[in-house]
C-alpha cells in the first residue's frame, strides 16, 4: 500500500512545511509544527464545485460597481455593537476567540437571545454541548422572546446542507475546533480541518448572505490549532479576555474590516449571564484604597474610550540574591526597564528590592502612557509615601528618564474630572492641551521631578 502523504503545519500561524522544523520559519514559534495527512485536493475542490459556489469570476470596472453601505443588525447590547463597529454586518464572518471557560458561548447565546427577540432566524450550532446543555444555559439567561433553533452537530458537510436549506440570517458555530469535513483525513481541531471548515463557512457566509459567528478556543498547549491560523480568513476577529479570578470580561476587536480595531466592550459575568459595564472606570476603581503608598490611579485609552485604572506596586527588601519581580496585567519587560531607569537616574537601591507591579481589577493593558503611573507607584511604595488624594497621572518614560507626551491627553483628563479627580500629573508637552478641562495640571519633564510630588 502506498504510504499516506503527510505535511507539517505550524499550529500557531498555519505555515506549511514538507518536513518537521524546530522553529516555524514564518512566525518564529518554537516546537509548533504538527504532522497532518495531506487532503486529496481533487475531492476538496469537487465538493466546492458541488456546492455551486465555484463560479468563474470576471473583471469589473471600478466606476461601474455600485457602492452600497453595509447593512447592520444593531443588537442593542451596546458594548457588543461598538466592538463590531456599530452592529453585526450582514453576511460577515466573525471569529470570537478566547480561553476555554471565559464566556464565549454565553456571550453568543445572549446575542442570539436578542436576535430572536427581533424575530430574526438564528441557528446555534454546537459541537461541544448537547441541545439539553444549551437549553440549561439558555434558562439561566432568562426567557427567550422568540424561537432559537439549536443543532448539535460536528460534521460540516451536514451543517452546510442545513444552512443552505434553512437560510438563517445568523449562524453561530461553537466551536471551530470540533468541526470536521469528511474528505479531510486529519482529526477535528487540526490545522487543515480548522482551515478547511472555516473556508467552507466563509463560502456559506458570502455565497448565501448568512452572518456566521465562529467560536475558537485559544490554546497554548496541545495539537489544537489556535484561532490565529484563521485570523486572515475572517472579516472580524474578536477576543474575549478576562482574568479567572475576577468577573469582568473584555471583548476586544483585533481585526475588523467594518470598523476600528482596538475597540473594547466591557462585561461582567453574573449568575444570569453577562452584564454590560457601561462605565468601566467606576467598575475598575471600586474598592481602591485611599492614601495607601504604592497605589496610583491612571487613565488609559482602550479603543476610543478612556478607562481609569489603579496601578499597584510593592517594593520591599529582598533576602534573595536575585530580586524577585512580577508584573500582572502589564508587560514584564517594561517593568524591568522602568526599574532600571529609576535605579540609574534616581539612584534608588532597587537591586536589593523585590518589586511587584499589578493592574488592579484583572485588566490587561499595553500602553506607554502607563509608564509614569508604574514609576509613581514604585516610588510611592519605595518611599512609603502615598500620592495625594484625588490625583491621577499618565505619561511615557524614556530610557534617559525623560517624560514623553502621550495621545488623547485631554480625553484622559476629562474622564478623571468626571469621576471627581482634582489633580493630574502628566507630561509637560501635554499640559497645555489638557489645561482646558479645568483640573489642576502638573506638567513634568523628567523623572527627577517626581520625588517632590509626594
Ligand atoms: P462559557 O460561555 O461556557 O465559556 P466558553 O464558551 O468560553 O468556554 O462560560 C462558562 C463559564 O461561565 C462557566 O464557568 C460558568 C459561567 N457562567 C456564569 O457565571 N453565569 C452564567 O449565567 C453562565 C451561563 C455561565
Ligand atoms: Mg463554550
Short mmCIF file of C-alpha atoms and ligand atoms in Angstrom, two decimals:
data_model
loop_
_atom_site.label_atom_id
_atom_site.label_comp_id
_atom_site.label_asym_id
_atom_site.label_seq_id
_atom_site.Cartn_x
_atom_site.Cartn_y
_atom_site.Cartn_z
CA UNK A 1 0.00 0.00 0.00
CA UNK A 2 1.28 3.44 -0.82
CA UNK A 3 2.38 5.41 2.20
CA UNK A 4 -0.09 8.13 3.10
CA UNK A 5 1.46 11.50 2.43
CA UNK A 6 1.66 14.00 5.23
CA UNK A 7 2.61 17.60 5.65
CA UNK A 8 3.65 19.72 8.62
CA UNK A 9 1.72 22.75 9.79
CA UNK A 10 2.58 25.41 12.34
CA UNK A 11 -0.25 25.33 14.86
CA UNK A 12 0.37 28.98 15.72
CA UNK A 13 0.22 30.60 12.28
CA UNK A 14 -0.68 27.78 9.89
CA UNK A 15 2.53 27.89 7.82
CA UNK A 16 3.21 24.70 5.88
CA UNK A 17 6.40 22.73 5.53
CA UNK A 18 7.18 19.41 3.85
CA UNK A 19 9.39 18.40 6.78
CA UNK A 20 9.40 18.90 10.53
CA UNK A 21 11.16 22.03 11.77
CA UNK A 22 12.03 23.01 15.31
CA UNK A 23 11.11 26.63 14.66
CA UNK A 24 8.42 27.91 12.34
CA UNK A 25 10.11 29.99 9.62
CA UNK A 26 7.07 32.27 9.34
CA UNK A 27 6.11 33.19 12.91
CA UNK A 28 9.29 32.01 14.66
CA UNK A 29 7.35 29.93 17.21
CA UNK A 30 9.33 27.01 18.62
CA UNK A 31 8.10 23.44 18.58
CA UNK A 32 4.87 24.40 16.86
CA UNK A 33 5.00 22.06 13.84
CA UNK A 34 2.44 19.25 13.78
CA UNK A 35 2.15 16.46 11.23
CA UNK A 36 -1.11 16.02 9.37
CA UNK A 37 -2.19 13.88 6.44
CA UNK A 38 -2.47 15.63 3.09
CA UNK A 39 -6.05 16.10 1.94
CA UNK A 40 -6.79 14.73 -1.52
CA UNK A 41 -7.03 18.02 -3.43
CA UNK A 42 -9.36 16.90 -6.17
CA UNK A 43 -12.03 15.86 -3.65
CA UNK A 44 -11.96 19.12 -1.73
CA UNK A 45 -12.26 21.17 -4.92
CA UNK A 46 -15.00 18.90 -6.22
CA UNK A 47 -17.03 19.44 -3.08
CA UNK A 48 -16.76 23.20 -3.55
CA UNK A 49 -17.85 22.82 -7.15
CA UNK A 50 -20.72 20.65 -5.98
CA UNK A 51 -21.95 23.39 -3.67
CA UNK A 52 -22.39 25.58 -6.74
CA UNK A 53 -20.15 28.30 -5.38
CA UNK A 54 -17.17 27.80 -7.62
CA UNK A 55 -18.30 30.35 -10.17
CA UNK A 56 -15.92 31.83 -12.70
CA UNK A 57 -15.26 35.46 -11.80
CA UNK A 58 -14.99 38.15 -14.45
CA UNK A 59 -13.22 41.51 -14.02
CA UNK A 60 -15.49 44.50 -13.47
CA UNK A 61 -14.84 48.23 -13.84
CA UNK A 62 -14.45 50.14 -10.57
CA UNK A 63 -16.59 53.04 -11.79
CA UNK A 64 -19.40 50.70 -12.68
CA UNK A 65 -19.56 48.91 -9.36
CA UNK A 66 -22.45 50.13 -7.26
CA UNK A 67 -21.45 51.36 -3.86
CA UNK A 68 -23.63 50.16 -1.06
CA UNK A 69 -23.16 50.66 2.63
CA UNK A 70 -23.09 47.61 4.80
CA UNK A 71 -26.38 46.79 6.39
CA UNK A 72 -26.03 46.12 10.06
CA UNK A 73 -28.11 44.48 12.72
CA UNK A 74 -27.94 46.62 15.83
CA UNK A 75 -28.39 44.26 18.76
CA UNK A 76 -28.80 46.90 21.42
CA UNK A 77 -26.07 45.25 23.50
CA UNK A 78 -24.04 48.43 23.21
CA UNK A 79 -20.71 47.02 24.35
CA UNK A 80 -21.03 44.32 21.70
CA UNK A 81 -22.24 46.58 18.88
CA UNK A 82 -19.44 49.06 19.44
CA UNK A 83 -16.73 46.41 19.23
CA UNK A 84 -18.19 45.29 15.90
CA UNK A 85 -18.10 48.89 14.66
CA UNK A 86 -21.81 49.64 15.15
CA UNK A 87 -23.63 46.34 14.89
CA UNK A 88 -23.42 42.98 13.14
CA UNK A 89 -22.63 43.40 9.43
CA UNK A 90 -24.75 41.20 7.18
CA UNK A 91 -23.01 38.18 5.61
CA UNK A 92 -19.84 38.72 7.59
CA UNK A 93 -17.72 36.02 9.17
CA UNK A 94 -16.76 36.84 12.73
CA UNK A 95 -14.33 34.89 14.89
CA UNK A 96 -14.79 35.07 18.65
CA UNK A 97 -11.66 33.72 20.31
CA UNK A 98 -10.74 33.30 23.93
CA UNK A 99 -9.61 30.92 26.63
CA UNK A 100 -11.93 28.00 27.39
CA UNK A 101 -14.50 28.90 30.03
CA UNK A 102 -14.18 32.65 29.58
CA UNK A 103 -17.79 33.03 28.41
CA UNK A 104 -17.78 32.90 24.60
CA UNK A 105 -20.77 30.56 24.38
CA UNK A 106 -22.63 32.61 26.96
CA UNK A 107 -21.98 35.85 25.08
CA UNK A 108 -23.11 34.46 21.74
CA UNK A 109 -26.18 32.81 23.23
CA UNK A 110 -27.09 36.18 24.73
CA UNK A 111 -26.65 37.79 21.32
CA UNK A 112 -28.89 35.05 19.86
CA UNK A 113 -31.47 35.83 22.53
CA UNK A 114 -31.60 39.46 21.40
CA UNK A 115 -31.70 38.48 17.71
CA UNK A 116 -34.60 36.04 18.08
CA UNK A 117 -36.32 38.76 20.09
CA UNK A 118 -36.05 40.85 16.90
CA UNK A 119 -37.76 37.95 15.06
CA UNK A 120 -34.67 37.02 13.05
CA UNK A 121 -33.90 33.42 12.07
CA UNK A 122 -30.95 32.29 14.12
CA UNK A 123 -29.29 28.87 14.16
CA UNK A 124 -27.00 27.96 17.05
CA UNK A 125 -24.77 25.01 16.18
CA UNK A 126 -22.81 23.45 18.98
CA UNK A 127 -20.25 20.72 18.59
CA UNK A 128 -19.40 20.86 22.26
CA UNK A 129 -22.71 20.70 24.05
CA UNK A 130 -25.91 18.76 23.59
CA UNK A 131 -29.09 20.71 22.92
CA UNK A 132 -30.12 19.96 26.52
CA UNK A 133 -26.99 21.58 27.86
CA UNK A 134 -27.61 24.64 25.69
CA UNK A 135 -31.18 24.72 26.98
CA UNK A 136 -29.90 24.73 30.56
CA UNK A 137 -27.59 27.63 29.77
CA UNK A 138 -30.37 29.49 28.00
CA UNK A 139 -32.60 29.06 31.04
CA UNK A 140 -30.01 30.89 33.12
CA UNK A 141 -30.16 33.82 30.72
CA UNK A 142 -33.88 34.31 31.16
CA UNK A 143 -36.88 33.91 28.92
CA UNK A 144 -36.31 33.88 25.15
CA UNK A 145 -38.74 36.09 23.30
CA UNK A 146 -38.84 34.07 20.08
CA UNK A 147 -37.64 30.72 18.78
CA UNK A 148 -33.95 29.92 18.59
CA UNK A 149 -33.04 26.87 16.52
CA UNK A 150 -30.44 24.60 18.06
CA UNK A 151 -28.32 21.98 16.36
CA UNK A 152 -25.79 19.68 17.95
CA UNK A 153 -23.56 18.68 15.04
CA UNK A 154 -19.87 18.49 14.18
CA UNK A 155 -19.89 17.40 10.53
CA UNK A 156 -19.58 20.47 8.37
CA UNK A 157 -20.98 18.78 5.30
CA UNK A 158 -24.28 18.31 7.15
CA UNK A 159 -24.14 21.84 8.53
CA UNK A 160 -23.66 23.22 5.01
CA UNK A 161 -26.75 21.39 3.80
CA UNK A 162 -28.88 22.59 6.70
CA UNK A 163 -27.75 26.20 6.38
CA UNK A 164 -28.34 26.23 2.62
CA UNK A 165 -31.79 24.75 3.14
CA UNK A 166 -32.89 26.93 6.06
CA UNK A 167 -31.00 30.12 5.11
CA UNK A 168 -30.96 31.63 8.60
CA UNK A 169 -29.86 35.23 8.96
CA UNK A 170 -27.31 34.47 11.66
CA UNK A 171 -25.47 31.24 12.48
CA UNK A 172 -23.25 30.54 15.49
CA UNK A 173 -20.69 27.73 15.16
CA UNK A 174 -19.42 26.72 18.59
CA UNK A 175 -16.57 25.80 18.28
CA UNK A 176 -14.49 25.56 15.11
CA UNK A 177 -12.16 23.10 16.83
CA UNK A 178 -14.91 20.49 16.99
CA UNK A 179 -15.95 20.77 13.32
CA UNK A 180 -14.70 18.47 10.59
CA UNK A 181 -15.10 17.79 6.90
CA UNK A 182 -15.36 14.19 5.87
CA UNK A 183 -12.94 14.47 2.97
CA UNK A 184 -10.07 15.64 5.18
CA UNK A 185 -8.23 12.84 6.93
CA UNK A 186 -6.87 14.93 9.81
CA UNK A 187 -8.69 14.97 13.15
CA UNK A 188 -11.00 17.83 14.20
CA UNK A 189 -9.06 20.76 15.61
CA UNK A 190 -6.05 20.13 13.40
CA UNK A 191 -4.74 22.95 11.25
CA UNK A 192 -6.07 21.52 8.00
CA UNK A 193 -9.53 20.81 9.44
CA UNK A 194 -9.81 24.24 11.04
CA UNK A 195 -8.74 25.87 7.79
CA UNK A 196 -10.99 23.84 5.54
CA UNK A 197 -14.05 24.16 7.74
CA UNK A 198 -13.53 27.91 8.07
CA UNK A 199 -13.12 28.12 4.30
CA UNK A 200 -16.42 26.32 3.86
CA UNK A 201 -18.12 28.65 6.35
CA UNK A 202 -16.64 31.64 4.51
CA UNK A 203 -18.19 30.44 1.27
CA UNK A 204 -21.52 29.94 3.05
CA UNK A 205 -21.40 33.43 4.53
CA UNK A 206 -20.50 35.19 1.32
CA UNK A 207 -22.41 32.97 -1.07
CA UNK A 208 -25.70 32.79 0.81
CA UNK A 209 -25.64 36.05 2.75
CA UNK A 210 -25.54 34.40 6.15
CA UNK A 211 -23.75 36.07 9.06
CA UNK A 212 -21.63 33.48 10.82
CA UNK A 213 -20.03 33.71 14.24
CA UNK A 214 -17.26 31.19 14.81
CA UNK A 215 -16.10 30.37 18.31
CA UNK A 216 -12.43 29.45 18.60
CA UNK A 217 -10.58 28.40 21.72
CA UNK A 218 -7.13 29.85 22.22
CA UNK A 219 -4.87 27.14 23.49
CA UNK A 220 -1.17 27.31 24.11
CA UNK A 221 -0.59 23.60 24.53
CA UNK A 222 -1.70 20.52 22.64
CA UNK A 223 -2.36 19.92 18.98
CA UNK A 224 -5.50 22.02 18.74
CA UNK A 225 -4.96 24.74 16.18
CA UNK A 226 -5.17 28.19 17.63
CA UNK A 227 -7.67 30.60 16.08
CA UNK A 228 -4.70 32.63 14.87
CA UNK A 229 -4.50 30.19 11.98
CA UNK A 230 -7.78 31.53 10.64
CA UNK A 231 -7.50 35.19 11.54
CA UNK A 232 -6.71 36.16 7.96
CA UNK A 233 -9.72 34.29 6.56
CA UNK A 234 -12.43 36.03 8.56
CA UNK A 235 -13.75 39.60 8.41
CA UNK A 236 -13.61 40.34 12.09
CA UNK A 237 -11.64 38.87 14.95
CA UNK A 238 -12.87 39.48 18.47
CA UNK A 239 -11.07 38.28 21.54
CA UNK A 240 -12.88 37.71 24.77
CA UNK A 241 -10.46 38.12 27.64
CA UNK A 242 -10.52 38.28 31.36
CA UNK A 243 -8.95 37.07 34.49
CA UNK A 244 -10.11 33.83 36.06
CA UNK A 245 -10.13 35.44 39.46
CA UNK A 246 -12.36 38.35 38.51
CA UNK A 247 -15.79 38.57 36.94
CA UNK A 248 -15.01 41.26 34.45
CA UNK A 249 -14.53 40.37 30.79
CA UNK A 250 -13.23 42.49 27.93
CA UNK A 251 -14.29 41.94 24.35
CA UNK A 252 -11.63 43.33 22.05
CA UNK A 253 -11.58 43.73 18.28
CA UNK A 254 -8.16 42.87 16.91
CA UNK A 255 -9.20 42.85 13.27
CA UNK A 256 -12.26 44.45 11.77
CA UNK A 257 -12.97 45.01 8.10
CA UNK A 258 -16.03 47.06 9.04
CA UNK A 259 -14.86 49.21 11.91
CA UNK A 260 -11.95 50.34 14.01
CA UNK A 261 -9.80 47.84 15.78
CA UNK A 262 -8.83 48.02 19.41
CA UNK A 263 -12.37 48.88 20.38
CA UNK A 264 -13.34 47.21 23.61
CA UNK A 265 -16.56 46.23 25.28
CA UNK A 266 -16.60 45.54 28.99
CA UNK A 267 -18.83 42.92 30.58
CA UNK A 268 -19.31 41.40 33.97
CA UNK A 269 -20.10 37.68 34.38
CA UNK A 270 -23.11 37.24 36.61
CA UNK A 271 -25.10 34.22 37.66
CA UNK A 272 -27.63 35.03 34.94
CA UNK A 273 -25.23 35.75 32.10
CA UNK A 274 -23.08 38.67 31.07
CA UNK A 275 -24.00 42.18 32.07
CA UNK A 276 -22.72 45.23 30.21
CA UNK A 277 -20.45 47.55 32.13
CA UNK A 278 -21.30 50.98 30.75
CA UNK A 279 -18.87 52.85 32.93
CA UNK A 280 -15.77 50.70 33.20
CA UNK A 281 -13.82 53.36 35.10
CA UNK A 282 -16.19 53.25 38.04
CA UNK A 283 -16.12 49.48 37.94
CA UNK A 284 -12.32 49.33 37.84
CA UNK A 285 -11.87 51.79 40.67
CA UNK A 286 -14.36 50.21 43.05
CA UNK A 287 -12.56 49.29 46.26
CA UNK A 288 -9.44 51.33 45.53
CA UNK A 289 -7.57 52.07 48.75
CA UNK A 290 -7.27 55.76 49.68
CA UNK A 291 -3.99 57.21 50.94
CA UNK A 292 -2.06 53.94 50.63
CA UNK A 293 1.55 54.01 49.41
CA UNK A 294 2.00 52.03 46.20
CA UNK A 295 -1.44 52.76 44.78
CA UNK A 296 -1.71 55.15 41.83
CA UNK A 297 -4.69 55.93 39.60
CA UNK A 298 -4.21 56.43 35.89
CA UNK A 299 -6.27 56.90 32.75
CA UNK A 300 -5.62 54.58 29.84
CA UNK A 301 -7.23 54.65 26.42
CA UNK A 302 -8.95 51.49 25.25
CA UNK A 303 -10.03 51.94 21.68
CA UNK A 304 -11.68 55.33 21.69
CA UNK A 305 -12.62 55.36 25.37
CA UNK A 306 -10.63 56.42 28.38
CA UNK A 307 -10.71 53.92 31.23
CA UNK A 308 -9.40 54.72 34.69
CA UNK A 309 -7.32 52.07 36.37
CA UNK A 310 -5.42 51.53 39.55
CA UNK A 311 -1.77 50.55 39.33
CA UNK A 312 -0.35 48.92 42.44
CA UNK A 313 3.29 48.39 43.24
CA UNK A 314 5.06 46.81 46.16
CA UNK A 315 8.78 47.30 46.74
CA UNK A 316 10.29 45.52 49.70
CA UNK A 317 13.76 44.49 50.73
CA UNK A 318 14.71 41.08 49.48
CA UNK A 319 16.55 38.24 51.16
CA UNK A 320 17.36 36.72 47.78
CA UNK A 321 20.48 37.27 45.68
CA UNK A 322 18.40 37.89 42.61
CA UNK A 323 15.42 40.07 43.49
CA UNK A 324 12.01 38.84 42.54
CA UNK A 325 10.00 40.83 40.01
CA UNK A 326 6.46 40.17 38.87
CA UNK A 327 4.11 42.09 36.60
CA UNK A 328 0.41 41.30 36.36
CA UNK A 329 -1.64 42.90 33.61
CA UNK A 330 1.30 44.76 32.09
CA UNK A 331 4.43 43.89 30.17
CA UNK A 332 7.03 42.31 32.45
CA UNK A 333 9.96 43.65 30.42
CA UNK A 334 8.57 47.16 30.56
CA UNK A 335 8.51 46.99 34.37
CA UNK A 336 12.11 45.78 34.41
CA UNK A 337 13.11 48.61 32.12
CA UNK A 338 11.42 51.21 34.32
CA UNK A 339 13.08 49.75 37.42
CA UNK A 340 16.44 50.10 35.67
CA UNK A 341 15.70 53.73 34.73
CA UNK A 342 14.75 54.51 38.35
CA UNK A 343 17.90 52.85 39.66
CA UNK A 344 20.20 54.66 37.25
CA UNK A 345 18.60 58.10 37.19
CA UNK A 346 17.38 58.47 40.77
CA UNK A 347 19.97 56.27 42.44
CA UNK A 348 17.39 54.05 44.15
CA UNK A 349 18.70 50.77 45.53
CA UNK A 350 16.17 48.70 43.66
CA UNK A 351 18.50 45.76 43.08
CA UNK A 352 18.06 44.99 46.78
CA UNK A 353 14.29 45.07 46.49
CA UNK A 354 11.66 42.66 45.29
CA UNK A 355 9.21 44.53 43.09
CA UNK A 356 5.67 43.53 42.27
CA UNK A 357 3.52 45.58 39.90
CA UNK A 358 -0.11 44.88 39.28
CA UNK A 359 -3.03 46.36 37.38
CA UNK A 360 -5.85 46.07 39.89
CA UNK A 361 -9.10 44.54 38.69
CA UNK A 362 -7.50 41.99 36.40
CA UNK A 363 -7.32 44.21 33.32
CA UNK A 364 -4.51 43.72 30.79
CA UNK A 365 -3.05 46.90 29.33
CA UNK A 366 -0.26 47.54 26.91
CA UNK A 367 0.18 51.27 26.55
CA UNK A 368 3.24 53.50 27.01
CA UNK A 369 1.15 56.02 28.97
CA UNK A 370 1.23 53.56 31.85
CA UNK A 371 4.98 54.11 32.36
CA UNK A 372 4.59 57.15 34.57
CA UNK A 373 1.95 55.59 36.85
CA UNK A 374 4.11 52.48 37.21
CA UNK A 375 7.09 54.64 38.13
CA UNK A 376 4.97 56.69 40.56
CA UNK A 377 3.57 53.56 42.19
CA UNK A 378 7.07 52.11 42.58
CA UNK A 379 8.39 55.38 44.02
CA UNK A 380 5.41 55.63 46.34
CA UNK A 381 5.93 52.12 47.66
CA UNK A 382 9.71 52.55 47.87
CA UNK A 383 9.48 55.77 49.87
CA UNK A 384 6.35 54.60 51.70
CA UNK A 385 4.60 57.86 50.86
CA UNK A 386 1.14 57.91 49.27
CA UNK A 387 0.40 60.07 46.27
CA UNK A 388 -2.03 62.88 47.03
CA UNK A 389 -5.71 62.04 47.18
CA UNK A 390 -7.77 62.67 44.05
CA UNK A 391 -4.65 62.66 41.89
CA UNK A 392 -4.06 60.73 38.70
CA UNK A 393 -1.06 60.52 36.39
CA UNK A 394 -0.11 59.27 32.96
CA UNK A 395 2.85 59.60 30.58
CA UNK A 396 5.56 57.68 28.81
CA UNK A 397 9.02 57.37 30.35
CA UNK A 398 12.08 57.18 28.09
CA UNK A 399 15.38 55.48 28.77
CA UNK A 400 17.07 58.70 29.84
CA UNK A 401 14.30 59.35 32.36
CA UNK A 402 12.54 61.95 30.21
CA UNK A 403 8.75 62.02 30.35
CA UNK A 404 7.24 61.99 26.90
CA UNK A 405 3.86 63.08 25.66
CA UNK A 406 1.00 60.67 25.05
CA UNK A 407 -2.04 60.76 22.79
CA UNK A 408 -5.53 61.89 23.79
CA UNK A 409 -4.38 63.63 26.97
CA UNK A 410 -7.46 65.83 27.01
CA UNK A 411 -9.84 62.87 26.97
CA UNK A 412 -7.99 61.22 29.82
CA UNK A 413 -8.17 64.37 31.93
CA UNK A 414 -11.86 64.81 31.11
CA UNK A 415 -12.60 61.27 32.32
CA UNK A 416 -10.70 61.99 35.54
CA UNK A 417 -12.77 65.12 36.04
CA UNK A 418 -15.99 63.21 35.56
CA UNK A 419 -15.00 60.81 38.32
CA UNK A 420 -14.17 63.63 40.72
CA UNK A 421 -10.37 63.76 40.48
CA UNK A 422 -8.74 67.12 41.05
CA UNK A 423 -5.06 66.92 40.12
CA UNK A 424 -3.38 65.43 37.07
CA UNK A 425 0.34 64.75 36.77
CA UNK A 426 1.19 64.49 33.08
CA UNK A 427 3.97 65.10 30.54
CA UNK A 428 4.89 68.78 30.15
CA UNK A 429 4.14 68.68 26.43
CA UNK A 430 0.57 67.62 27.13
CA UNK A 431 -0.01 70.25 29.84
CA UNK A 432 -1.29 73.00 27.54
CA UNK A 433 -3.85 70.89 25.73
CA UNK A 434 -5.12 69.37 28.96
CA UNK A 435 -5.44 72.67 30.83
CA UNK A 436 -8.74 73.50 29.11
CA UNK A 437 -10.56 70.77 31.04
CA UNK A 438 -10.28 72.70 34.30
CA UNK A 439 -8.37 70.41 36.64
CA UNK A 440 -5.13 71.25 38.41
CA UNK A 441 -2.42 70.27 35.93
CA UNK A 442 1.13 69.39 36.97
CA UNK A 443 3.42 69.07 33.94
CA UNK A 444 6.62 67.07 34.44
CA UNK A 445 9.53 66.67 32.02
CA UNK A 446 11.89 64.27 33.80
CA UNK A 447 11.58 61.61 36.48
CA UNK A 448 13.92 63.60 38.72
CA UNK A 449 10.97 65.99 39.27
CA UNK A 450 8.73 63.26 40.67
CA UNK A 451 10.07 62.91 44.24
CA UNK A 452 8.81 66.33 45.27
CA UNK A 453 5.26 65.44 44.24
CA UNK A 454 4.72 63.07 47.18
P1 LIG B 1 -18.88 29.59 28.67
O1 LIG B 1 -19.71 30.54 27.92
O2 LIG B 1 -19.28 28.16 28.66
O3 LIG B 1 -17.36 29.68 28.21
P2 LIG B 1 -16.69 29.30 26.84
O4 LIG B 1 -17.76 29.07 25.86
O5 LIG B 1 -15.83 30.49 26.54
O6 LIG B 1 -15.85 28.10 27.10
O7 LIG B 1 -18.80 30.15 30.14
C1 LIG B 1 -18.56 29.30 31.15
C2 LIG B 1 -18.43 29.96 32.48
O8 LIG B 1 -19.34 31.00 32.73
C3 LIG B 1 -18.70 28.90 33.49
O9 LIG B 1 -17.60 28.83 34.37
C4 LIG B 1 -19.95 29.30 34.16
C5 LIG B 1 -20.03 30.78 33.93
N1 LIG B 1 -21.40 31.30 33.82
C6 LIG B 1 -21.84 32.23 34.73
O10 LIG B 1 -21.11 32.63 35.65
N2 LIG B 1 -23.10 32.76 34.59
C7 LIG B 1 -23.94 32.36 33.61
O11 LIG B 1 -25.07 32.85 33.51
C8 LIG B 1 -23.46 31.38 32.67
C9 LIG B 1 -24.35 30.92 31.55
C10 LIG B 1 -22.20 30.89 32.81
MG1 LIG B 2 -18.27 27.23 25.03
#
